[in-house]
Coordinates of C-alpha atoms and ligand atoms in Angstrom, one line a residue:
Chain A
X1 CA 12.4 -36.9 -5.8
X2 CA 15.2 -38.0 -3.6
X3 CA 16.0 -36.0 -0.6
X4 CA 19.5 -36.5 0.7
X5 CA 20.1 -36.9 4.4
X6 CA 16.7 -37.4 5.8
X7 CA 16.4 -36.1 9.3
X8 CA 15.4 -38.6 12.0
X9 CA 11.9 -39.9 11.1
X10 CA 10.9 -39.6 14.7
X11 CA 10.6 -35.9 14.3
X12 CA 7.6 -34.7 12.4
X13 CA 8.5 -32.7 9.3
X14 CA 6.2 -29.9 10.3
X15 CA 5.0 -29.0 13.8
X16 CA 2.6 -26.1 14.5
X17 CA 1.8 -25.5 18.1
X18 CA -0.9 -23.1 19.3
X19 CA -0.6 -20.8 16.3
X20 CA -2.4 -17.5 17.1
X21 CA -2.6 -14.5 15.0
X22 CA -4.8 -11.4 15.1
X23 CA -5.1 -8.7 12.5
X24 CA -6.7 -5.8 14.2
X25 CA -10.0 -7.2 15.5
X26 CA -9.9 -10.2 13.3
X27 CA -8.7 -13.4 15.0
X28 CA -7.3 -15.1 12.0
X29 CA -5.9 -18.0 14.1
X30 CA -6.9 -18.9 17.6
X31 CA -4.4 -21.6 18.7
X32 CA -4.1 -24.1 15.9
X33 CA -2.0 -27.2 16.4
X34 CA -1.1 -29.8 13.8
X35 CA 1.8 -32.0 12.7
X36 CA 2.8 -33.4 9.4
X37 CA 4.5 -36.7 9.4
X38 CA 7.4 -37.0 6.9
X39 CA 6.3 -38.0 3.5
X40 CA 2.6 -37.4 4.2
X41 CA 0.2 -34.9 2.8
X42 CA -1.8 -32.8 5.3
X43 CA -4.9 -31.1 4.0
X44 CA -5.8 -27.9 5.8
X45 CA -9.5 -27.6 4.8
X46 CA -11.6 -24.6 5.5
X47 CA -13.8 -22.0 3.9
X48 CA -12.5 -18.6 2.7
X49 CA -11.2 -16.6 5.6
X50 CA -10.7 -19.6 7.9
X51 CA -7.1 -18.8 8.5
X52 CA -5.4 -21.2 6.1
X53 CA -3.1 -18.7 4.4
X54 CA -2.2 -17.2 7.7
X55 CA -1.0 -20.6 9.0
X56 CA 1.0 -21.2 5.8
X57 CA 2.6 -17.8 6.0
X58 CA 3.6 -18.3 9.6
X59 CA 5.2 -21.7 8.7
X60 CA 6.9 -20.2 5.7
X61 CA 8.5 -17.4 7.9
X62 CA 6.6 -14.7 6.2
X63 CA 4.5 -13.8 9.2
X64 CA 5.2 -13.8 12.9
X65 CA 2.5 -15.3 15.1
X66 CA 1.2 -13.5 18.2
X67 CA 1.6 -16.8 20.0
X68 CA 2.6 -20.3 19.3
X69 CA 5.6 -22.0 17.7
X70 CA 6.4 -23.6 14.4
X71 CA 9.0 -26.1 13.4
X72 CA 10.2 -27.3 10.0
X73 CA 12.4 -30.4 10.4
X74 CA 12.9 -29.5 14.0
X75 CA 14.1 -26.0 13.1
X76 CA 12.3 -23.2 14.9
X77 CA 11.0 -21.0 12.1
X78 CA 10.9 -18.0 14.4
X79 CA 14.3 -18.4 15.9
X80 CA 16.1 -19.4 12.7
X81 CA 14.0 -18.4 9.7
X82 CA 16.8 -18.5 7.2
X83 CA 17.6 -22.2 8.0
X84 CA 13.9 -23.0 7.8
X85 CA 13.7 -21.3 4.4
X86 CA 16.3 -23.7 3.1
X87 CA 13.9 -26.5 3.8
X88 CA 10.7 -25.3 2.4
X89 CA 9.1 -24.7 -1.0
X90 CA 6.2 -22.3 -1.1
X91 CA 3.5 -22.2 -3.8
X92 CA 1.3 -19.3 -2.7
X93 CA -2.3 -18.6 -3.4
X94 CA -1.3 -16.7 -6.6
X95 CA 1.0 -18.2 -9.2
X96 CA 4.2 -16.3 -8.4
X97 CA 5.9 -16.5 -11.7
X98 CA 7.8 -13.8 -13.4
X99 CA 5.8 -13.1 -16.5
X100 CA 8.6 -11.5 -18.4
X101 CA 10.8 -14.5 -18.1
X102 CA 10.5 -17.9 -19.8
X103 CA 9.6 -21.0 -17.9
X104 CA 13.2 -22.1 -17.9
X105 CA 14.5 -18.8 -16.8
X106 CA 12.0 -18.7 -14.0
X107 CA 13.2 -22.0 -12.7
X108 CA 16.8 -21.1 -13.1
X109 CA 16.3 -17.9 -11.3
X110 CA 14.8 -19.5 -8.2
X111 CA 17.4 -22.2 -8.4
X112 CA 20.2 -19.6 -8.2
X113 CA 18.5 -17.9 -5.2
X114 CA 18.5 -21.3 -3.6
X115 CA 22.2 -21.2 -4.1
X116 CA 22.4 -24.2 -6.4
X117 CA 25.4 -24.2 -8.6
X118 CA 24.6 -22.8 -12.1
X119 CA 25.0 -26.2 -13.8
X120 CA 22.8 -27.8 -11.1
X121 CA 20.2 -25.1 -11.4
X122 CA 20.0 -25.7 -15.1
X123 CA 19.9 -29.4 -14.7
X124 CA 17.1 -29.2 -12.1
X125 CA 15.2 -26.8 -14.3
X126 CA 15.2 -29.1 -17.2
X127 CA 14.2 -32.0 -15.0
X128 CA 11.3 -30.1 -13.6
X129 CA 10.1 -28.8 -16.9
X130 CA 10.0 -32.4 -18.0
X131 CA 8.2 -33.6 -14.8
X132 CA 5.6 -30.9 -15.0
X133 CA 4.9 -31.3 -18.7
X134 CA 6.3 -27.9 -19.7
X135 CA 9.1 -28.8 -22.0
X136 CA 7.3 -27.4 -25.1
X137 CA 6.7 -24.1 -23.3
X138 CA 10.1 -23.9 -21.7
X139 CA 11.4 -21.1 -23.9
X140 CA 8.2 -19.1 -24.0
X141 CA 7.7 -16.1 -21.6
X142 CA 5.3 -17.1 -18.8
X143 CA 3.0 -14.3 -19.8
X144 CA 1.8 -16.5 -22.6
X145 CA 1.0 -19.5 -20.2
X146 CA -2.4 -20.6 -19.3
X147 CA -3.6 -20.6 -15.7
X148 CA -2.9 -24.3 -15.4
X149 CA 0.6 -24.0 -16.9
X150 CA 1.4 -21.1 -14.5
X151 CA 0.4 -23.2 -11.6
X152 CA 2.5 -26.1 -12.7
X153 CA 5.5 -23.8 -13.3
X154 CA 4.9 -22.2 -9.9
X155 CA 5.0 -25.6 -8.1
X156 CA 8.0 -26.6 -10.1
X157 CA 9.7 -23.4 -8.9
X158 CA 9.0 -24.3 -5.3
X159 CA 10.6 -27.7 -5.8
X160 CA 13.8 -26.6 -7.4
X161 CA 15.8 -26.5 -4.2
X162 CA 14.6 -30.0 -3.2
X163 CA 12.7 -28.7 -0.2
X164 CA 11.9 -31.2 2.5
X165 CA 8.4 -29.6 2.9
X166 CA 6.2 -28.3 0.2
X167 CA 3.4 -25.8 0.9
X168 CA 0.6 -25.6 -1.5
X169 CA -1.9 -22.8 -0.7
X170 CA -5.1 -23.4 -2.7
X171 CA -3.3 -24.8 -5.7
X172 CA -6.5 -25.3 -7.7
X173 CA -8.5 -22.2 -6.8
X174 CA -9.4 -20.4 -10.0
X175 CA -8.4 -23.2 -12.4
X176 CA -10.9 -24.5 -14.9
X177 CA -12.1 -28.1 -14.2
X178 CA -9.7 -29.7 -16.7
X179 CA -6.6 -27.9 -15.3
X180 CA -7.8 -28.7 -11.8
X181 CA -7.8 -32.5 -12.6
X182 CA -4.4 -32.1 -14.1
X183 CA -3.2 -30.4 -11.0
X184 CA -4.6 -33.2 -8.9
X185 CA -2.6 -35.7 -10.8
X186 CA 0.5 -33.5 -10.2
X187 CA -0.1 -33.3 -6.5
X188 CA -1.0 -37.0 -6.3
X189 CA 2.3 -37.9 -7.9
X190 CA 4.3 -35.7 -5.6
X191 CA 2.5 -37.3 -2.7
X192 CA 3.2 -40.8 -3.9
X193 CA 6.9 -39.8 -4.3
X194 CA 6.9 -39.0 -0.6
X195 CA 7.0 -35.2 -0.7
X196 CA 5.9 -33.9 2.7
X197 CA 3.1 -31.5 1.8
X198 CA 0.8 -29.0 3.5
X199 CA -2.1 -28.5 1.1
X200 CA -4.8 -25.9 1.9
X201 CA -8.0 -26.0 0.1
X202 CA -11.7 -25.0 0.3
X203 CA -12.6 -27.9 -2.0
X204 CA -13.8 -30.7 0.1
X205 CA -13.4 -33.3 -2.6
X206 CA -9.8 -32.1 -3.1
X207 CA -8.8 -32.8 0.4
X208 CA -10.6 -36.1 0.2
X209 CA -8.7 -37.1 -2.9
X210 CA -5.2 -35.8 -2.1
X211 CA -4.6 -35.6 1.7
X212 CA -3.5 -38.4 4.0
X213 CA -4.7 -36.4 7.0
X214 CA -7.2 -33.6 7.2
X215 CA -7.4 -30.8 9.6
X216 CA -10.7 -28.9 9.3
X217 CA -10.3 -25.3 10.2
X218 CA -13.0 -22.8 10.7
X219 CA -12.7 -19.2 11.9
X220 CA -9.2 -19.7 13.1
X221 CA -9.9 -22.9 15.0
X222 CA -9.2 -26.5 14.1
X223 CA -12.6 -28.1 14.5
X224 CA -11.8 -31.6 13.4
X225 CA -9.0 -33.8 12.2
X226 CA -8.5 -37.3 10.9
X227 CA -8.5 -39.1 7.7
X228 CA -11.2 -38.4 5.2
X229 CA -12.9 -41.7 6.1
X230 CA -12.7 -40.9 9.8
X231 CA -14.4 -37.6 9.2
X232 CA -17.0 -39.1 7.1
X233 CA -17.9 -41.7 9.7
X234 CA -18.9 -38.9 11.9
X235 CA -21.9 -38.2 9.8
X236 CA -22.6 -41.7 8.9
X237 CA -21.1 -43.1 5.8
X238 CA -24.3 -43.2 3.7
X239 CA -26.9 -40.6 3.0
X240 CA -30.4 -40.6 1.7
X241 CA -31.5 -37.4 0.0
X242 CA -35.2 -36.9 -0.2
X243 CA -36.5 -34.1 -2.4
X244 CA -39.9 -32.8 -1.2
X245 CA -42.6 -31.5 -3.5
X246 CA -43.5 -28.7 -1.0
X247 CA -40.6 -27.0 0.8
X248 CA -43.1 -26.1 3.6
X249 CA -43.1 -29.8 4.6
X250 CA -39.4 -29.6 5.5
X251 CA -39.6 -29.2 9.3
X252 CA -42.2 -32.0 9.6
X253 CA -40.2 -34.3 7.4
X254 CA -37.0 -33.7 9.5
X255 CA -39.0 -34.7 12.7
X256 CA -40.5 -37.7 11.1
X257 CA -37.1 -39.0 9.7
X258 CA -35.0 -38.3 12.8
X259 CA -35.6 -41.7 14.3
X260 CA -34.1 -43.2 11.0
X261 CA -30.8 -41.4 11.4
X262 CA -28.0 -43.5 12.6
X263 CA -25.4 -42.8 15.3
X264 CA -24.5 -39.2 15.9
X265 CA -25.8 -38.2 12.5
X266 CA -28.4 -35.5 12.2
X267 CA -31.1 -35.1 9.6
X268 CA -30.2 -32.0 7.6
X269 CA -32.7 -29.7 5.9
X270 CA -31.9 -27.9 2.6
X271 CA -34.3 -25.8 0.6
X272 CA -36.3 -28.7 -0.7
X273 CA -34.0 -31.6 0.2
X274 CA -33.9 -33.5 3.5
X275 CA -30.7 -35.5 4.0
X276 CA -30.8 -38.5 6.3
X277 CA -27.6 -40.2 7.5
X278 CA -28.1 -44.0 7.6
X279 CA -26.1 -47.0 8.3
X280 CA -26.3 -49.0 5.0
X281 CA -29.0 -48.6 2.5
X282 CA -30.8 -51.9 3.0
X283 CA -34.5 -51.3 3.2
X284 CA -34.1 -47.6 4.1
X285 CA -35.5 -46.0 1.0
X286 CA -38.9 -47.7 1.1
X287 CA -39.1 -47.0 4.8
X288 CA -38.3 -43.3 4.4
X289 CA -40.9 -43.0 1.6
X290 CA -43.5 -44.9 3.7
X291 CA -42.9 -42.6 6.7
X292 CA -43.4 -39.5 4.6
X293 CA -46.3 -40.9 2.6
X294 CA -48.2 -41.8 5.7
X295 CA -47.8 -38.3 7.0
X296 CA -49.2 -37.0 3.6
X297 CA -45.9 -35.5 2.6
X298 CA -45.3 -35.7 -1.2
X299 CA -41.9 -36.8 -2.4
X300 CA -40.5 -35.9 -5.8
X301 CA -37.3 -37.9 -5.7
X302 CA -35.2 -40.1 -3.4
X303 CA -31.5 -40.7 -3.9
X304 CA -28.7 -42.4 -2.0
X305 CA -25.0 -41.5 -1.9
X306 CA -21.9 -41.8 0.1
X307 CA -21.3 -38.8 2.4
X308 CA -18.8 -36.2 1.2
X309 CA -16.7 -33.8 3.2
X310 CA -19.4 -31.2 2.5
X311 CA -21.7 -33.2 4.8
X312 CA -18.9 -33.4 7.3
X313 CA -18.4 -29.7 7.3
X314 CA -22.1 -29.0 7.7
X315 CA -22.4 -31.5 10.5
X316 CA -19.4 -29.9 12.3
X317 CA -20.3 -26.3 11.9
X318 CA -24.0 -26.2 11.2
X319 CA -23.0 -24.1 8.2
X320 CA -22.3 -25.2 4.7
X321 CA -18.7 -25.0 3.6
X322 CA -18.5 -22.3 1.1
X323 CA -17.9 -23.8 -2.3
X324 CA -14.9 -22.1 -3.7
X325 CA -16.0 -19.1 -5.7
X326 CA -14.8 -18.1 -9.1
X327 CA -12.7 -15.3 -7.7
X328 CA -9.2 -16.7 -7.2
X329 CA -8.0 -13.2 -6.2
X330 CA -10.2 -12.9 -3.2
X331 CA -7.4 -13.0 -0.6
X332 CA -8.9 -11.2 2.3
X333 CA -12.6 -11.4 2.3
X334 CA -14.4 -9.4 5.0
X335 CA -16.1 -12.5 6.3
X336 CA -16.8 -16.0 5.2
X337 CA -20.0 -15.8 3.4
X338 CA -22.5 -18.6 3.6
X339 CA -24.7 -19.8 0.8
X340 CA -27.3 -22.0 2.5
X341 CA -28.5 -23.8 -0.5
X342 CA -25.4 -24.8 -2.2
X343 CA -24.4 -27.6 0.1
X344 CA -26.8 -30.3 0.7
X345 CA -27.6 -31.0 -2.9
X346 CA -23.9 -30.9 -3.7
X347 CA -23.0 -34.5 -3.9
Chain B
X1 CA -3.9 -36.2 17.5
X2 CA -2.0 -34.9 20.5
X3 CA 0.8 -32.6 19.8
X4 CA 4.2 -34.0 20.8
X5 CA 6.7 -32.3 22.9
X6 CA 8.9 -29.7 21.2
X7 CA 11.0 -31.5 18.7
X8 CA 14.7 -31.4 19.0
X9 CA 16.5 -29.7 16.1
X10 CA 17.9 -32.2 13.7
X11 CA 21.2 -31.0 12.3
X12 CA 21.2 -31.9 8.7
X13 CA 23.0 -30.8 5.6
X14 CA 21.8 -28.0 3.3
X15 CA 23.7 -25.3 5.1
X16 CA 22.8 -21.9 3.8
X17 CA 25.5 -19.6 2.6
X18 CA 25.9 -16.4 4.5
X19 CA 28.2 -13.5 4.0
X20 CA 29.1 -10.8 1.6
X21 CA 29.8 -12.7 -1.6
X22 CA 26.5 -14.5 -1.4
X23 CA 24.6 -11.3 -0.7
X24 CA 26.2 -9.7 -3.8
X25 CA 25.4 -12.8 -5.9
X26 CA 21.8 -12.6 -4.8
X27 CA 21.7 -8.9 -5.7
X28 CA 23.0 -9.7 -9.1
X29 CA 20.6 -12.6 -9.6
X30 CA 17.7 -10.3 -8.9
X31 CA 19.1 -7.5 -11.0
X32 CA 19.5 -9.9 -13.9
X33 CA 15.8 -10.9 -13.6
X34 CA 14.9 -7.3 -14.6
X35 CA 17.7 -6.7 -17.0
X36 CA 16.9 -9.8 -18.9
X37 CA 13.2 -8.8 -19.0
X38 CA 13.9 -5.2 -20.0
X39 CA 14.3 -5.7 -23.8
X40 CA 11.2 -7.9 -23.8
X41 CA 8.9 -5.3 -22.4
X42 CA 7.9 -2.9 -25.2
X43 CA 5.9 -0.5 -23.0
X44 CA 8.7 0.1 -20.6
X45 CA 11.2 0.5 -23.4
X46 CA 9.0 2.9 -25.1
X47 CA 8.4 4.9 -21.9
X48 CA 12.2 4.9 -21.4
X49 CA 12.9 6.3 -24.9
X50 CA 10.0 8.0 -26.5
X51 CA 8.9 9.9 -23.3
X52 CA 12.2 11.6 -22.7
X53 CA 12.7 12.4 -26.3
X54 CA 9.2 13.9 -26.4
X55 CA 9.9 15.9 -23.3
X56 CA 13.1 17.3 -24.7
X57 CA 11.4 18.3 -27.9
X58 CA 8.2 19.6 -26.5
X59 CA 9.7 21.7 -23.8
X60 CA 12.5 23.0 -26.0
X61 CA 10.1 24.1 -28.8
X62 CA 7.1 25.0 -26.9
X63 CA 8.8 27.0 -24.2
X64 CA 12.1 27.6 -25.9
X65 CA 11.2 30.9 -27.5
X66 CA 8.8 32.2 -24.8
X67 CA 10.9 32.0 -21.7
X68 CA 13.8 34.2 -20.8
X69 CA 16.1 33.3 -17.9
X70 CA 18.5 35.8 -16.6
X71 CA 22.1 34.7 -17.0
X72 CA 21.3 32.4 -20.0
X73 CA 21.2 33.7 -23.5
X74 CA 20.1 30.4 -24.8
X75 CA 17.1 28.9 -22.9
X76 CA 18.1 25.5 -24.1
X77 CA 21.3 25.5 -22.1
X78 CA 19.2 26.3 -19.1
X79 CA 16.2 24.1 -19.8
X80 CA 17.8 20.9 -20.9
X81 CA 19.6 20.0 -17.7
X82 CA 16.3 20.5 -15.9
X83 CA 14.6 18.1 -18.3
X84 CA 17.4 15.6 -17.8
X85 CA 16.9 15.8 -14.1
X86 CA 13.2 15.5 -14.3
X87 CA 13.2 12.6 -16.7
X88 CA 15.7 10.5 -14.7
X89 CA 13.7 11.2 -11.5
X90 CA 10.5 10.2 -13.3
X91 CA 12.4 7.0 -14.2
X92 CA 12.8 6.2 -10.6
X93 CA 9.1 5.5 -10.2
X94 CA 9.4 2.2 -12.0
X95 CA 10.6 0.8 -8.7
X96 CA 7.4 1.6 -6.9
X97 CA 5.2 0.0 -9.6
X98 CA 7.5 -3.0 -10.0
X99 CA 7.7 -3.8 -6.4
X100 CA 4.0 -3.4 -5.9
X101 CA 3.6 -5.8 -8.7
X102 CA 5.9 -8.3 -7.2
X103 CA 4.0 -8.0 -3.9
X104 CA 0.5 -8.4 -5.3
X105 CA 1.5 -11.3 -7.6
X106 CA 3.0 -13.3 -4.8
X107 CA 6.5 -13.0 -6.2
X108 CA 7.6 -11.1 -3.1
X109 CA 6.3 -13.8 -0.8
X110 CA 8.1 -16.5 -2.8
X111 CA 11.3 -14.5 -2.7
X112 CA 11.0 -13.8 1.0
X113 CA 10.5 -17.5 1.6
X114 CA 13.8 -18.3 0.0
X115 CA 17.1 -18.7 1.9
X116 CA 18.5 -15.6 0.2
X117 CA 19.7 -12.2 1.2
X118 CA 16.3 -10.4 1.5
X119 CA 17.4 -6.8 0.6
X120 CA 18.8 -8.2 -2.6
X121 CA 15.3 -8.0 -4.1
X122 CA 15.4 -4.3 -3.6
X123 CA 19.1 -3.7 -4.4
X124 CA 18.8 -5.8 -7.6
X125 CA 15.7 -3.9 -8.6
X126 CA 17.2 -0.4 -8.0
X127 CA 20.4 -1.4 -9.8
X128 CA 18.4 -2.6 -12.9
X129 CA 16.5 0.7 -12.7
X130 CA 19.7 2.6 -12.7
X131 CA 20.9 0.8 -15.8
X132 CA 17.6 1.6 -17.5
X133 CA 18.0 5.2 -16.5
X134 CA 21.5 5.3 -18.0
X135 CA 20.0 4.2 -21.2
X136 CA 17.2 6.8 -21.0
X137 CA 19.8 9.5 -20.2
X138 CA 22.0 8.6 -23.1
X139 CA 19.1 8.7 -25.6
X140 CA 18.1 12.1 -24.2
X141 CA 21.6 13.5 -24.4
X142 CA 21.8 12.5 -28.0
X143 CA 18.6 14.2 -28.9
X144 CA 19.6 17.3 -26.9
X145 CA 22.8 17.5 -28.9
X146 CA 20.9 17.2 -32.1
X147 CA 18.8 20.3 -31.3
X148 CA 21.9 22.3 -30.2
X149 CA 22.7 21.6 -26.6
X150 CA 26.4 21.7 -25.9
X151 CA 28.8 21.1 -23.0
X152 CA 30.1 24.6 -22.4
X153 CA 32.5 23.5 -19.7
X154 CA 35.0 20.7 -19.4
X155 CA 34.3 17.1 -20.3
X156 CA 35.1 16.2 -16.7
X157 CA 32.5 18.7 -15.5
X158 CA 29.9 17.2 -17.9
X159 CA 30.8 13.7 -16.7
X160 CA 30.4 14.8 -13.1
X161 CA 27.1 16.4 -13.9
X162 CA 25.9 13.2 -15.6
X163 CA 26.9 11.0 -12.6
X164 CA 25.3 13.4 -10.2
X165 CA 22.0 13.2 -12.2
X166 CA 22.0 9.4 -12.2
X167 CA 23.0 9.2 -8.6
X168 CA 20.3 11.6 -7.6
X169 CA 17.7 9.6 -9.5
X170 CA 19.1 6.4 -7.9
X171 CA 18.4 7.9 -4.4
X172 CA 14.8 8.6 -5.4
X173 CA 14.5 5.0 -6.6
X174 CA 14.8 4.0 -3.0
X175 CA 12.1 6.4 -2.0
X176 CA 9.9 4.7 -4.6
X177 CA 11.1 1.3 -3.4
X178 CA 9.8 2.0 0.0
X179 CA 6.4 3.1 -1.5
X180 CA 6.3 0.0 -3.6
X181 CA 6.7 -2.4 -0.7
X182 CA 4.4 -0.4 1.5
X183 CA 1.3 0.2 -0.5
X184 CA -1.1 -2.6 -1.4
X185 CA -1.7 -2.3 -5.1
X186 CA 0.0 -1.4 -8.3
X187 CA -2.4 1.5 -9.0
X188 CA -1.7 2.9 -5.5
X189 CA 2.0 2.6 -6.1
X190 CA 1.7 4.5 -9.4
X191 CA -0.2 7.4 -8.0
X192 CA 1.7 7.5 -4.7
X193 CA 5.0 8.0 -6.6
X194 CA 3.8 10.6 -9.0
X195 CA 1.9 12.5 -6.4
X196 CA 5.1 13.8 -4.8
X197 CA 7.3 13.6 -7.9
X198 CA 5.3 16.2 -9.8
X199 CA 5.5 18.9 -7.2
X200 CA 9.1 18.0 -6.5
X201 CA 10.2 18.5 -10.0
X202 CA 7.9 21.4 -11.0
X203 CA 8.3 23.5 -7.9
X204 CA 11.9 23.8 -8.7
X205 CA 14.4 25.5 -10.9
X206 CA 14.1 22.9 -13.6
X207 CA 12.1 25.0 -16.0
X208 CA 12.1 28.6 -14.7
X209 CA 14.0 30.7 -12.2
X210 CA 12.3 30.3 -8.8
X211 CA 12.5 34.1 -8.5
X212 CA 9.7 34.3 -11.0
X213 CA 7.4 32.3 -8.7
X214 CA 5.0 33.7 -6.1
X215 CA 6.8 34.8 -3.0
X216 CA 5.4 32.0 -0.8
X217 CA 6.5 29.4 -3.4
X218 CA 9.9 30.8 -4.0
X219 CA 11.6 29.6 -0.8
X220 CA 10.2 26.2 -1.2
X221 CA 11.4 25.9 -4.8
X222 CA 14.8 27.3 -3.8
X223 CA 15.4 24.8 -1.0
X224 CA 14.0 21.9 -2.9
X225 CA 16.8 19.3 -3.1
X226 CA 15.7 18.8 -6.7
X227 CA 16.5 22.5 -7.3
X228 CA 19.9 22.1 -5.7
X229 CA 20.8 19.1 -7.8
X230 CA 19.5 20.8 -11.0
X231 CA 21.5 23.9 -10.3
X232 CA 24.6 21.9 -9.7
X233 CA 24.2 19.9 -12.9
X234 CA 23.3 23.0 -14.9
X235 CA 26.3 24.8 -13.7
X236 CA 28.6 21.9 -14.5
X237 CA 27.2 21.5 -18.0
X238 CA 27.6 25.2 -18.7
X239 CA 31.1 25.5 -17.4
X240 CA 30.2 27.6 -14.4
X241 CA 31.2 27.0 -10.8
X242 CA 28.5 24.9 -9.0
X243 CA 29.6 26.2 -5.7
X244 CA 28.1 24.6 -2.6
X245 CA 25.2 23.1 -4.6
X246 CA 27.4 20.3 -5.8
X247 CA 28.2 19.0 -2.3
X248 CA 24.8 19.7 -1.0
X249 CA 23.3 17.7 -3.9
X250 CA 25.7 14.8 -3.3
X251 CA 24.9 14.9 0.4
X252 CA 21.2 14.8 -0.4
X253 CA 21.6 11.9 -2.7
X254 CA 23.7 9.9 -0.2
X255 CA 21.4 10.7 2.7
X256 CA 18.2 9.8 0.9
X257 CA 19.8 6.6 -0.4
X258 CA 21.0 5.5 3.0
X259 CA 17.8 6.4 4.9
X260 CA 15.4 5.0 2.4
X261 CA 17.4 1.9 1.6
X262 CA 17.3 1.0 5.3
X263 CA 13.6 1.7 5.7
X264 CA 12.6 -0.1 2.5
X265 CA 14.8 -3.2 3.3
X266 CA 13.4 -3.4 6.8
X267 CA 9.9 -3.1 5.6
X268 CA 10.4 -5.7 2.9
X269 CA 12.1 -8.3 5.1
X270 CA 9.9 -7.7 8.2
X271 CA 7.6 -10.7 9.0
X272 CA 4.7 -8.4 9.8
X273 CA 2.6 -8.5 6.8
Ligands
ADP401 N1 -2.8 -8.9 6.3 C1 -4.0 -9.0 6.8 N2 -4.6 -7.9 7.4 C2 -5.9 -8.0 7.9 N3 -6.6 -9.1 7.9 C3 -6.1 -10.2 7.4 C4 -4.8 -10.2 6.8 N4 -4.5 -11.5 6.4 C5 -5.6 -12.2 6.7 N5 -6.6 -11.4 7.3 C6 -7.9 -11.9 7.8 O1 -7.7 -13.1 8.6 C7 -8.6 -14.0 8.3 C8 -8.0 -15.3 7.8 O2 -7.4 -15.0 6.5 P1 -6.7 -16.1 5.7 O3 -5.6 -16.8 6.5 O4 -6.2 -15.4 4.4 O5 -7.8 -17.1 5.4 P2 -7.9 -18.3 4.2 O6 -6.6 -18.4 3.6 O7 -8.4 -19.5 5.0 O8 -9.0 -17.8 3.3 C9 -9.6 -13.4 7.3 O9 -10.7 -12.9 8.1 C10 -8.8 -12.3 6.7 O10 -9.6 -11.3 6.3
MG402 MG1 -6.1 -18.2 1.6

């Protein structure tokens, strides 16, 4: 994936400053800032309705912000959208493939609209079919493709013009688990090849796995940023989950165990599970069990695990991050729904 | 992570072409997307052939004997130009559905994020629709001839009539293009286009003489641009002078095309959605 004539590395490939956008009474973005260093993958992580797609659409010149500025390779996307467009590749939330054309034709078509020479468009198309493991399906119409194949074709299409920045808006939402892992490999590979990427996702493990930097966005505001490890450190790296026999003991258990929590970490209560952030596991499990036992609280199970970004999100917002639903087509939900149980156990 | 000062623009390669030839090339690229797909889409092909054939036969045989129109001995000679006009205008609704499909499937977003000439998406689409309509029209004309329709006037007149029909339908393709880029779903686009096309084509001189309509409806039917175009086309096919209808119909077609092409293109390229 060689990009000719790299602009000065001092300039971030993507700069978003104070992005603000309102739809009627919905404040989709309330002043969001971020930058993407060249060659890095930024994960924009947030639940449904957080404003991820809105941010992507502004950066891709599809939407004008009410306030704020955005730059691609130093090009102001508001002042010079067409030049910015020559630098970007967009893979939107829905696989934007022309179902009536074959994989090869789809690629060639976008290549021509990127104003590649016909021979170059063909050559790139073949190259990308190879890279995205679509050679066998190249001459089949995209209507016959599986969800995972469509997504791969979609990403390939956004790469045909050798963009300097790739936007991937929820690339794995709606994919079955196997295709999802396949997609991770694809994105991983792009990242290792140095493709500057903005990846949005509601899957916390996805950002953890793929992004160099993460910006957590919630209700139009960036609420945290850093590497996955930095974010995890905020809740303590290690967690002890205690499953109680009687959910009614929950409150009391939280009080009892709070002194055991490390640093800024908070003890979190799920339906039947109490999660305690700790600094290393040595001796902790027996201590926790003893505390509860002495208070006459019955414990069904105790487990230890490394904290995930789910825990981070909960710690930051007091709400669980909504695990991505099965509805990939839910573009504009009325409001982010919360499902209190799903989170704490999810590990 | 503090946000740095506004970065200075880095002039790099990858200039994007501008100008007329690139715009035309983009239009053709987009048109070829649809033209290439056309023969692969059995439903659309069926709709483009079977439906017009059925219309010609149904109307001709169901109404053919029952309706008398003053000035025409043979109702077929009166009716068929009306059917032609209605069918090609119906054919213009593909644009609404197709563009709504592009929008809901994210294809419109992808295209709008490319360094291309934005309106090419609409121009290419309407051009492909025009080609499909030519095909529909030819099929229809052949069937019409088989059941006894004839050009009563000059071949030049018949040719002019045919061009007017297709041009008029092309104008309405732009109305439907505006609908297609404005409504939020394919179903909405479908109903939104038929909801005005049905009254437009039926409250007209396509099937009956407007003088046979209720008095409140008659002036509407008579001034309907669809009536004007149908009358001009009918006159030309039957070797009668079209009179002012011809120029009026051309003016309508050009006017609708210009106004709706501008509106639809603006709507499509606007960064407001
Ligand atoms: N075109 C629109 N019209 C009205 N509301 C919108 C529109 N686009 C997004 N929204 C609203 O803005 C908020 C953020 O949406 P979005 O950016 O799509 O979130 P995400 O991609 O993170 O799920 C949501 O509340 C959504 O309903
Ligand atoms: Mg979204």
